[in-house]
mmCIF file of C-alpha atoms in Angstrom:
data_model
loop_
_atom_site.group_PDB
_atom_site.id
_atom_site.type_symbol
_atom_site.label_atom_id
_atom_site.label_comp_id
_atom_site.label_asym_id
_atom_site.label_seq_id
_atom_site.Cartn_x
_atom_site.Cartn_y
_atom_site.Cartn_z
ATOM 1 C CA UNK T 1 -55.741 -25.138 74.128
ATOM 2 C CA UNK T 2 -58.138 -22.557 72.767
ATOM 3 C CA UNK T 3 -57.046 -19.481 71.395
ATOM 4 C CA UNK T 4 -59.804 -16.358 71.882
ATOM 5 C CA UNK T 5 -59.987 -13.871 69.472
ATOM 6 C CA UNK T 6 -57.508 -11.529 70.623
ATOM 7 C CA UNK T 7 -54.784 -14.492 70.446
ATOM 8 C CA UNK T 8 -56.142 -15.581 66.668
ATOM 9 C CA UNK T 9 -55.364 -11.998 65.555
ATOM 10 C CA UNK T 10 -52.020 -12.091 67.320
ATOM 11 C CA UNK T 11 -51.307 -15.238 65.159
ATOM 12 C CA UNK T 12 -52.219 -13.917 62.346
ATOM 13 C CA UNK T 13 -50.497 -10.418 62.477
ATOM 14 C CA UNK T 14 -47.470 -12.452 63.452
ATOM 15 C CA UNK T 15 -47.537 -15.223 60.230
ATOM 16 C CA UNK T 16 -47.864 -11.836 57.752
ATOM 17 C CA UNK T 17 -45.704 -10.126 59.670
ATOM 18 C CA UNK T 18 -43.095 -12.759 58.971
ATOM 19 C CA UNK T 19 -43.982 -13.375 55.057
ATOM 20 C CA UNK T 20 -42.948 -9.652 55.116
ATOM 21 C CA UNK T 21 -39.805 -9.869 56.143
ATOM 22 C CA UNK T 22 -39.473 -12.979 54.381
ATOM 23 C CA UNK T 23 -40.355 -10.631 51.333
ATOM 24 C CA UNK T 24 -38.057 -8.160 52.111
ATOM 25 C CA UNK T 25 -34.981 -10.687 53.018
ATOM 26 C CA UNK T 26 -35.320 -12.103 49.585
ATOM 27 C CA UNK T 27 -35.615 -8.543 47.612
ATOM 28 C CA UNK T 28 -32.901 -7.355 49.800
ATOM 29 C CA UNK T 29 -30.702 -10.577 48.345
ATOM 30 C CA UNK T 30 -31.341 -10.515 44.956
ATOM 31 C CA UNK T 31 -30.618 -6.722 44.994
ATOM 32 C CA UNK T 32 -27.691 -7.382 46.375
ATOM 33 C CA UNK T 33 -26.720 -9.727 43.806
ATOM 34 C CA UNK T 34 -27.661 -7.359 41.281
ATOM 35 C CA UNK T 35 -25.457 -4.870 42.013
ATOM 36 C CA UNK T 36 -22.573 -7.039 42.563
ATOM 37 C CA UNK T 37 -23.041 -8.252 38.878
ATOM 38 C CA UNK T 38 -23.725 -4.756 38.104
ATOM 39 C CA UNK T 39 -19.821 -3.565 39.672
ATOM 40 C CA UNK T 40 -18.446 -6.264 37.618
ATOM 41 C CA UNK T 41 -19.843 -5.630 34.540
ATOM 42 C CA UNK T 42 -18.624 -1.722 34.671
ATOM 43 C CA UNK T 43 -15.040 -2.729 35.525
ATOM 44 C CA UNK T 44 -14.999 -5.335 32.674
ATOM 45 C CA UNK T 45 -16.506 -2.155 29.790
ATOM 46 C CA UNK T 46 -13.318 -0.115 31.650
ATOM 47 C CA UNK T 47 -15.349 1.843 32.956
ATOM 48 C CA UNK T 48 -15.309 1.008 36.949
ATOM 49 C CA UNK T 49 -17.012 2.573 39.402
ATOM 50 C CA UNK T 50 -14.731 4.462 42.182
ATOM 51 C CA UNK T 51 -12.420 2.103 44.195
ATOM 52 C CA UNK T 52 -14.129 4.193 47.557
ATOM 53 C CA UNK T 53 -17.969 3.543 45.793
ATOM 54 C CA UNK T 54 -16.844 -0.246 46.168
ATOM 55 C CA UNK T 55 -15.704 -0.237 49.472
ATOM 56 C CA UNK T 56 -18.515 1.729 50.369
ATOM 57 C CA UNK T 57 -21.463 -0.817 48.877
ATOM 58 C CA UNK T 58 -18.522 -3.708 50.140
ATOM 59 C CA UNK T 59 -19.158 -1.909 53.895
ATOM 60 C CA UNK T 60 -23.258 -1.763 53.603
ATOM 61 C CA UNK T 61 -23.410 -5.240 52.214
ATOM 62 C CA UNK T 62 -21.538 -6.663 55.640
ATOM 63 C CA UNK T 63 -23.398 -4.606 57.899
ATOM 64 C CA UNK T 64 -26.070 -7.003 57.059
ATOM 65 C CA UNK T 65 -28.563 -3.868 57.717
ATOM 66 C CA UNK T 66 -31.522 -5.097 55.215
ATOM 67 C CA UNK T 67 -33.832 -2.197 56.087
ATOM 68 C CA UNK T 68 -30.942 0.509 54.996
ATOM 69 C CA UNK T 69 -29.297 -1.935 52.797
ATOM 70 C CA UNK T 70 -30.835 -0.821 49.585
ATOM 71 C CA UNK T 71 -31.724 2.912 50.051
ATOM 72 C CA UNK T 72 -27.439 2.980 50.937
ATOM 73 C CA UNK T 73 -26.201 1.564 47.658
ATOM 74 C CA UNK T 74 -29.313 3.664 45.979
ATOM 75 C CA UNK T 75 -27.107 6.595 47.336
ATOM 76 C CA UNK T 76 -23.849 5.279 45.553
ATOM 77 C CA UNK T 77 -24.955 4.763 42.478
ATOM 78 C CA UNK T 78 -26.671 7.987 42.508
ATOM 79 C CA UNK T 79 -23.484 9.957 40.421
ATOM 80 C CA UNK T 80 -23.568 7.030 37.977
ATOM 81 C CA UNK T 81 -27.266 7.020 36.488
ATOM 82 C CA UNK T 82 -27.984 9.069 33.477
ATOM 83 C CA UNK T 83 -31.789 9.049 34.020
ATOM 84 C CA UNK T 84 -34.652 7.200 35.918
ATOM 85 C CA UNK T 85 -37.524 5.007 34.919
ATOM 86 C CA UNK T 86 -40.176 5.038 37.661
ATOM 87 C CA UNK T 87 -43.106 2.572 36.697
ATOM 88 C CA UNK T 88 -46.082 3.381 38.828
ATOM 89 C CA UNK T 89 -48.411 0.282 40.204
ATOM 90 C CA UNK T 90 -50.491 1.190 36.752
ATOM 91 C CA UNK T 91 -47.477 0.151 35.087
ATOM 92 C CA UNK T 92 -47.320 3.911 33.589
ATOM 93 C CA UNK T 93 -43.558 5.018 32.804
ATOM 94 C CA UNK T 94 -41.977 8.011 33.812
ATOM 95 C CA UNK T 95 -38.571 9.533 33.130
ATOM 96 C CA UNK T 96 -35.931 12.058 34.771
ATOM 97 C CA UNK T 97 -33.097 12.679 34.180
ATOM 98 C CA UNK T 98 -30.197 11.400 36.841
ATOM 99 C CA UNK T 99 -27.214 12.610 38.285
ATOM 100 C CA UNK T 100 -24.681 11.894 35.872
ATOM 101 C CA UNK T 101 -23.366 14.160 33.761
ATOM 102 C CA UNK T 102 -23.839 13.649 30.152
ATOM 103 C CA UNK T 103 -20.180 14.169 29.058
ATOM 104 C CA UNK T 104 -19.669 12.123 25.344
ATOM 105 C CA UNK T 105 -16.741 11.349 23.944
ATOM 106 C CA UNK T 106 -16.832 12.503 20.273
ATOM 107 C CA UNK T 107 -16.511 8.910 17.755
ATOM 108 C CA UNK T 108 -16.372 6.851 21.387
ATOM 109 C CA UNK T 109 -19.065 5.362 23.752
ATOM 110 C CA UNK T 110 -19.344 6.534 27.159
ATOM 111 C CA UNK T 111 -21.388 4.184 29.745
ATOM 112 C CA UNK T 112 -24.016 5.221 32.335
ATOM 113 C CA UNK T 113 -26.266 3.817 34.298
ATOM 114 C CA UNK T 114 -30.111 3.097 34.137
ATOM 115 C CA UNK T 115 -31.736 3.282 37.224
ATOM 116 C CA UNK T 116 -35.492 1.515 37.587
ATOM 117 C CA UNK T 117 -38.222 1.692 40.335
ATOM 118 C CA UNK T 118 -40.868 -0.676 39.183
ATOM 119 C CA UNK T 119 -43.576 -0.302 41.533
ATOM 120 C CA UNK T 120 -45.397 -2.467 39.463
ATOM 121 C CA UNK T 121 -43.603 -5.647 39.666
ATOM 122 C CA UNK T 122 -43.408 -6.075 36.272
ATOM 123 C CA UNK T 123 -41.146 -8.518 34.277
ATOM 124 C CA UNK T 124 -41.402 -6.620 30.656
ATOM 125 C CA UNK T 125 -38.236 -5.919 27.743
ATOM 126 C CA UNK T 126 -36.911 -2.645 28.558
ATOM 127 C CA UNK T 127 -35.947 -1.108 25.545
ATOM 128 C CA UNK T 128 -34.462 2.891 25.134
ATOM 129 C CA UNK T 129 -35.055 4.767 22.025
ATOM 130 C CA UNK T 130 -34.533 8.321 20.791
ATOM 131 C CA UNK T 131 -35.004 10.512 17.331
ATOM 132 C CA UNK T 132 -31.083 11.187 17.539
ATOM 133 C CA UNK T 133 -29.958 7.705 17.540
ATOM 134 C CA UNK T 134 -32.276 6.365 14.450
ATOM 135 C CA UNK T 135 -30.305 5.118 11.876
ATOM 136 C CA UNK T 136 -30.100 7.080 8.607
ATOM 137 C CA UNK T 137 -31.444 4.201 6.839
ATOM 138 C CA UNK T 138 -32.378 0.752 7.831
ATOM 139 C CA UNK T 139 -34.849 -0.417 5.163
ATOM 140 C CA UNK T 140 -38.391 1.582 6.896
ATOM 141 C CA UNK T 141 -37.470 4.515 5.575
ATOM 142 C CA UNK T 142 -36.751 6.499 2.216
ATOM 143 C CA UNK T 143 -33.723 8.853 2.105
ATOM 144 C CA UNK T 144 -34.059 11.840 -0.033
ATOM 145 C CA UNK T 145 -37.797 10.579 -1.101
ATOM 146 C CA UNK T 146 -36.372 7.313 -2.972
ATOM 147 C CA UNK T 147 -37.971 3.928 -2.393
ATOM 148 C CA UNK T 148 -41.245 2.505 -2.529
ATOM 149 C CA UNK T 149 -44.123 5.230 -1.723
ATOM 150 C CA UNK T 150 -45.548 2.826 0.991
ATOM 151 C CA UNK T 151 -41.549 2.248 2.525
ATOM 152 C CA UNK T 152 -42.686 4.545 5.461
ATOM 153 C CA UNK T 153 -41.323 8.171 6.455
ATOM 154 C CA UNK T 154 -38.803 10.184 3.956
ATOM 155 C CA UNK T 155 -35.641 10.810 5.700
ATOM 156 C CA UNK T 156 -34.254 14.702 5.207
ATOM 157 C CA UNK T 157 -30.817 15.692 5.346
ATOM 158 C CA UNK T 158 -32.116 17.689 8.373
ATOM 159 C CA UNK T 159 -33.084 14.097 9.947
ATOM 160 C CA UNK T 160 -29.873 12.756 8.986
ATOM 161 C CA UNK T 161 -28.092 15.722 10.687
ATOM 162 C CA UNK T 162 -30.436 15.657 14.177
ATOM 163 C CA UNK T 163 -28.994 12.171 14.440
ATOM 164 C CA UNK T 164 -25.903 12.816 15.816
ATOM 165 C CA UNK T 165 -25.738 9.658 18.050
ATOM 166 C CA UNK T 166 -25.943 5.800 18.389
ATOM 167 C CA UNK T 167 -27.152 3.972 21.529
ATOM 168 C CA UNK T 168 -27.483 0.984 22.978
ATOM 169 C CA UNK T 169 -28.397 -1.692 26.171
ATOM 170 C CA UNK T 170 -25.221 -3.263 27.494
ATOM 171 C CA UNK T 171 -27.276 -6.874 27.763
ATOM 172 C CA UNK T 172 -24.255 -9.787 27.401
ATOM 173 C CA UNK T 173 -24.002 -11.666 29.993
ATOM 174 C CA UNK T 174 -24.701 -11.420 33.062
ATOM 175 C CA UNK T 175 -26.617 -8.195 32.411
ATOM 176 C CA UNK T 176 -29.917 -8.108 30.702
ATOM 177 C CA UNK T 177 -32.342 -6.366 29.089
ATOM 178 C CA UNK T 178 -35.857 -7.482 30.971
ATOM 179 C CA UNK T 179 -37.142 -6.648 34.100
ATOM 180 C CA UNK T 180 -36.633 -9.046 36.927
ATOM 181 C CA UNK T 181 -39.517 -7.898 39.350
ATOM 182 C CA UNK T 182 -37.300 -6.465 41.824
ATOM 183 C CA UNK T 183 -38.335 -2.774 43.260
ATOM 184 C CA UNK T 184 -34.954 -1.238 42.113
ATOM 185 C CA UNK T 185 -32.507 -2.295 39.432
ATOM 186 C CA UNK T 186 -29.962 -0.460 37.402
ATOM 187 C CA UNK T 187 -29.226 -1.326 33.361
ATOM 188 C CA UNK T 188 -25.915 -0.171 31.689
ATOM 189 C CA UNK T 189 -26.819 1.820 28.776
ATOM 190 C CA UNK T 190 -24.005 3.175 26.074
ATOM 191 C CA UNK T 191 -24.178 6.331 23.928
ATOM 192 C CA UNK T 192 -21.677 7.207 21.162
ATOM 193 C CA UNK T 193 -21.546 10.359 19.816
ATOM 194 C CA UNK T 194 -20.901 11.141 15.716
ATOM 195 C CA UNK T 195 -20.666 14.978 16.584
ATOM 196 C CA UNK T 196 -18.444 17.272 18.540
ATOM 197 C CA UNK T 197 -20.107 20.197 20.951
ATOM 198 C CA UNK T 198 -23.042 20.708 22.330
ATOM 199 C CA UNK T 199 -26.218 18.510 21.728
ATOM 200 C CA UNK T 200 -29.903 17.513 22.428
ATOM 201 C CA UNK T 201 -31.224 14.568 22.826
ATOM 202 C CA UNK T 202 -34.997 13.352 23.489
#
């Protein structure tokens, strides 16, 4: 049987059209399996995520409704993520600060969440670093102008006093530290705080 044009272009809309959704199933899945890693990783650091949050990503996960699937459990986790990484298609990074409030506990670590839109598919380290939580010393620098002239940037006591905090990547097992690819993706990130009151951070 011939097909005439019209039919060829029906064909093809209708083999894309289905490597779409194909697309979509499997980003919908892994994202899915992301976040359930993601739930079990914040009840193991003690600090869980809200027994209704659960029940509410347990209820959109059932539904099986892939086209609201994401944006839904986007809406959960919302409260929990300290800031957002948007990477454009250019691969050009962007942050904002989320919705969670940046309460720390003075010599403790409070956990947040990491929230990434990589619009540009890629699969790089993501690393977080700030001029607060440098270490006082760790061999690149010279406190108080001692060391070798060429052993990089002298470290004041003003430095040592602007850093007031330590952070880190929570990356054991199952979490990690590099990009998978996926559209959306959340990291666990840690902050402890040397310093009582109010602080800065950048």
């Amino acid at each position: 049987m011939k097909l005439n044009k019209y039919h060829g272009w029906m064909l093809v809309m209708l083999i894309l059209n289905m490597k779409v959704n194909a697309q979509a199933n499997a980003e919908t899945q892994a994202f899915i399996f992301q976040t359930k890693r993601l739930v079990e990783t914040m009840d193991y650091l003690g600090t869980p995520i809200s027994i209704g949050d659960k029940k509410n990503i347990e209820n959109t996960v059932s539904k099986a409704d892939e086209e609201k699937c994401i944006a839904n459990i986007e809406t959960v986790l919302t409260k929990y993520v300290l800031f957002s990484v948007v990477v454009n298609p250019e691969s050009r990074v962007a942050v904002t600060p989320g919705m969670a409030k940046a309460i720390l506990l003075q010599h403790g670590w409070a956990t947040f969440l990491i929230k990434v839109e990589n619009q540009a598919g890629i699969t790089a380290k993501l690393e977080v670093l700030s001029e607060q939580a440098k270490r006082n010393y760790d061999g690149g620098e010279k406190i108080y102008g001692f060391g070798n002239k060429d052993n990089g940037k002298t470290v004041t006591r003003k430095d040592i006093a602007d850093r007031w905090m330590d952070m880190s990547l929570y990356t054991k097992a199952p979490m990690q530290n590099t990009l998978s690819g996926l559209q959306t993706e959340y990291f666990i990130i840690q902050l402890y705080s040397w310093d009582a009151g109010k602080r800065a951070a950048r």
